[in-house]
């Protein structure tokens, strides 16, 4: 004679450690939702050292790499420290993207 014993677990009973929680199993059509980027980036390079100003604020010397900025239009001025000559640029920053300015002297 064969005896079969079935054990049923109450829904509020703790799970045994060898069973994964139901939300741990992958779902075929599940999409990972990533938050949208809220900033974009500006990279500035030049053939010689130049001072970089963004919207009137000093941001250092070239090269400037991936400077985070809010999306929208920005005024960028590169100033040659030897001659004080100004090189103005207007850039449009898009969230999650990098805009690049390369200044040749």
Coordinates of N, CA and C in Angstrom, one line a residue, residues 6-99:
X6 N -0.2 15.0 1.4 CA -0.1 16.3 0.8 C -0.1 17.3 2.0
X7 N 0.8 18.3 1.9 CA 0.9 19.3 2.9 C 0.5 20.6 2.2
X8 N -0.4 21.3 2.7 CA -0.8 22.6 2.2 C -0.3 23.7 3.2
X9 N 0.2 24.8 2.6 CA 0.7 25.9 3.4 C -0.3 27.0 3.5
X10 N -0.5 27.5 4.7 CA -1.4 28.7 4.8 C -0.8 29.8 4.1
X11 N -1.6 30.7 3.4 CA -1.0 31.9 2.7 C -0.2 32.8 3.6
X12 N -0.5 32.9 4.9 CA 0.3 33.8 5.7 C 1.5 33.1 6.4
X13 N 1.7 31.8 6.1 CA 2.8 31.1 6.7 C 4.1 31.5 6.0
X14 N 5.2 31.5 6.8 CA 6.5 31.9 6.2 C 6.9 30.9 5.2
X15 N 7.6 31.3 4.1 CA 8.0 30.4 3.1 C 9.3 29.7 3.6
X16 N 9.4 28.5 3.2 CA 10.7 27.8 3.5 C 11.8 28.5 2.7
X17 N 13.1 28.4 3.3 CA 14.2 29.2 2.7 C 14.5 28.7 1.3
X18 N 14.2 27.5 0.9 CA 14.6 27.0 -0.5 C 13.6 27.5 -1.6
X19 N 12.5 28.1 -1.2 CA 11.6 28.6 -2.2 C 11.8 30.1 -2.4
X20 N 11.9 30.5 -3.7 CA 12.0 31.9 -4.0 C 10.7 32.6 -3.8
X21 N 10.7 33.9 -3.5 CA 9.4 34.6 -3.4 C 8.8 34.6 -4.9
X22 N 7.5 34.7 -5.0 CA 6.8 34.7 -6.3 C 7.3 35.8 -7.2
X23 N 7.7 37.0 -6.7 CA 8.1 38.1 -7.5 C 9.5 37.9 -8.0
X24 N 10.3 36.9 -7.6 CA 11.6 36.7 -8.0 C 11.7 36.0 -9.4
X25 N 10.7 35.3 -9.8 CA 10.7 34.6 -11.0 C 10.6 35.6 -12.2
X26 N 11.4 35.4 -13.2 CA 11.3 36.4 -14.4 C 10.0 36.2 -15.1
X27 N 9.5 37.3 -15.6 CA 8.3 37.3 -16.4 C 8.7 37.6 -17.8
X28 N 8.2 36.8 -18.8 CA 8.6 36.9 -20.2 C 8.3 38.3 -20.7
X29 N 7.2 39.0 -20.4 CA 6.9 40.3 -21.0 C 7.2 41.5 -20.1
X30 N 8.0 41.2 -19.1 CA 8.3 42.3 -18.1 C 9.3 43.3 -18.7
X31 N 9.0 44.6 -18.6 CA 9.8 45.6 -19.1 C 10.5 46.3 -17.9
X32 N 11.8 46.6 -18.0 CA 12.5 47.3 -17.0 C 12.3 48.8 -17.3
X33 N 11.8 49.5 -16.4 CA 11.5 50.9 -16.6 C 12.7 51.7 -15.9
X34 N 13.4 52.4 -16.7 CA 14.5 53.2 -16.2 C 14.0 54.7 -16.1
X35 N 14.5 55.4 -15.1 CA 14.1 56.8 -15.0 C 14.7 57.6 -16.2
X36 N 13.9 58.5 -16.6 CA 14.4 59.4 -17.7 C 15.5 60.3 -17.2
X37 N 16.5 60.5 -18.0 CA 17.6 61.4 -17.6 C 17.1 62.8 -17.4
X38 N 17.6 63.5 -16.4 CA 17.2 64.9 -16.2 C 18.2 65.9 -16.6
X39 N 19.4 65.5 -17.0 CA 20.5 66.4 -17.4 C 21.1 65.9 -18.7
X40 N 21.7 66.8 -19.4 CA 22.5 66.5 -20.5 C 24.0 66.9 -20.2
X41 N 24.9 66.7 -21.2 CA 26.3 67.0 -20.9 C 26.9 67.8 -22.0
X42 N 27.9 68.6 -21.6 CA 28.7 69.4 -22.6 C 30.1 69.0 -22.4
X43 N 30.8 68.7 -23.6 CA 32.2 68.5 -23.7 C 32.8 69.6 -24.5
X44 N 33.9 70.2 -24.1 CA 34.5 71.3 -24.8 C 36.0 71.0 -25.0
X45 N 36.4 71.1 -26.2 CA 37.8 70.9 -26.5 C 38.3 72.0 -27.4
X46 N 39.6 72.3 -27.4 CA 40.2 73.3 -28.2 C 41.7 72.9 -28.5
X47 N 42.2 73.5 -29.5 CA 43.6 73.2 -29.9 C 44.6 73.9 -29.0
X48 N 44.2 74.8 -28.1 CA 45.0 75.4 -27.1 C 44.2 75.6 -25.8
X49 N 44.8 75.8 -24.7 CA 44.1 76.0 -23.5 C 43.2 77.2 -23.6
X50 N 42.0 77.1 -23.2 CA 41.0 78.2 -23.2 C 40.2 78.2 -22.0
X51 N 39.8 79.3 -21.5 CA 38.9 79.4 -20.4 C 37.5 79.2 -20.9
X52 N 36.7 78.4 -20.1 CA 35.3 78.1 -20.5 C 34.3 78.7 -19.6
X53 N 33.4 79.4 -20.2 CA 32.3 80.0 -19.4 C 31.0 79.5 -20.0
X54 N 30.1 79.1 -19.1 CA 28.8 78.6 -19.5 C 27.7 79.5 -18.8
X55 N 26.9 80.1 -19.6 CA 25.9 81.0 -19.1 C 26.5 82.1 -18.1
X56 N 27.7 82.5 -18.4 CA 28.4 83.6 -17.6 C 29.1 83.0 -16.4
X57 N 29.1 81.8 -16.2 CA 29.8 81.2 -15.1 C 31.1 80.4 -15.5
X58 N 32.2 80.7 -14.8 CA 33.5 80.1 -15.2 C 33.4 78.6 -14.9
X59 N 33.8 77.7 -15.9 CA 33.7 76.3 -15.7 C 35.1 75.6 -15.9
X60 N 36.2 76.4 -15.8 CA 37.5 75.8 -15.9 C 38.1 76.0 -17.3
X61 N 39.2 75.3 -17.5 CA 39.9 75.4 -18.8 C 39.7 74.1 -19.6
X62 N 39.9 74.3 -20.9 CA 39.7 73.1 -21.8 C 40.8 72.1 -21.5
X63 N 40.6 70.8 -21.6 CA 39.3 70.2 -22.0 C 38.3 70.1 -20.8
X64 N 37.1 70.4 -21.1 CA 36.0 70.1 -20.2 C 35.2 68.9 -20.7
X65 N 35.1 67.9 -19.8 CA 34.5 66.6 -20.3 C 33.2 66.3 -19.5
X66 N 32.1 66.1 -20.2 CA 30.8 65.7 -19.7 C 30.4 66.6 -18.5
X67 N 30.3 67.9 -18.7 CA 29.8 68.8 -17.7 C 28.3 68.7 -17.7
X68 N 27.7 68.3 -16.6 CA 26.3 68.2 -16.5 C 25.6 69.5 -16.6
X69 N 24.6 69.6 -17.4 CA 23.8 70.9 -17.5 C 22.3 70.5 -17.7
X70 N 21.4 71.4 -17.3 CA 20.0 71.1 -17.5 C 19.7 71.3 -19.0
X71 N 18.7 70.5 -19.5 CA 18.3 70.6 -20.9 C 17.9 72.1 -21.3
X72 N 18.2 72.4 -22.5 CA 17.8 73.8 -23.0 C 19.0 74.4 -23.7
X73 N 18.8 75.7 -24.0 CA 19.8 76.5 -24.7 C 20.8 77.1 -23.7
X74 N 22.1 77.1 -24.0 CA 23.1 77.6 -23.1 C 24.1 78.4 -24.0
X75 N 24.6 79.5 -23.4 CA 25.6 80.3 -24.0 C 27.0 79.9 -23.5
X76 N 27.8 79.5 -24.4 CA 29.2 79.1 -24.0 C 30.2 80.0 -24.7
X77 N 31.1 80.5 -23.8 CA 32.1 81.5 -24.4 C 33.5 80.9 -24.0
X78 N 34.3 80.7 -25.0 CA 35.7 80.3 -24.8 C 36.6 81.5 -24.9
X79 N 37.5 81.7 -24.0 CA 38.3 82.8 -23.9 C 39.8 82.4 -24.0
X80 N 40.5 82.9 -25.0 CA 42.0 82.6 -25.1 C 42.6 83.5 -24.0
X81 N 43.3 82.8 -23.0 CA 43.9 83.6 -21.9 C 45.1 84.5 -22.3
X82 N 45.7 84.2 -23.5 CA 46.8 85.0 -24.0 C 46.4 86.3 -24.6
X83 N 45.3 86.2 -25.5 CA 44.9 87.3 -26.3 C 43.6 87.9 -25.7
X84 N 42.9 87.2 -24.8 CA 41.6 87.6 -24.3 C 40.5 87.6 -25.4
X85 N 40.8 87.0 -26.5 CA 39.8 86.9 -27.6 C 38.7 85.9 -27.2
X86 N 37.4 86.3 -27.4 CA 36.3 85.5 -27.1 C 35.7 84.8 -28.3
X87 N 35.3 83.5 -28.0 CA 34.8 82.7 -29.0 C 33.4 82.2 -28.5
X88 N 32.3 82.9 -28.9 CA 31.0 82.6 -28.4 C 30.3 81.4 -29.1
X89 N 29.6 80.6 -28.4 CA 28.8 79.5 -29.0 C 27.5 79.4 -28.3
X90 N 26.5 78.9 -29.0 CA 25.2 78.6 -28.4 C 25.0 77.1 -28.6
X91 N 24.7 76.4 -27.5 CA 24.4 74.9 -27.6 C 23.1 74.6 -27.1
X92 N 22.4 73.6 -27.6 CA 21.2 73.1 -27.1 C 21.5 71.7 -26.4
X93 N 21.3 71.7 -25.1 CA 21.5 70.5 -24.4 C 20.2 69.7 -24.3
X94 N 20.4 68.4 -24.6 CA 19.2 67.4 -24.6 C 19.5 66.4 -23.5
X95 N 18.5 66.1 -22.7 CA 18.6 65.2 -21.6 C 19.2 63.8 -22.1
X96 N 20.2 63.4 -21.3 CA 20.8 62.1 -21.6 C 21.8 62.1 -22.8
X97 N 22.0 63.2 -23.4 CA 22.9 63.3 -24.6 C 24.1 64.2 -24.2
X98 N 25.2 64.1 -25.0 CA 26.4 64.9 -24.9 C 26.5 65.7 -26.1
X99 N 26.6 67.0 -25.9 CA 26.9 68.0 -27.0 C 28.4 68.3 -26.9

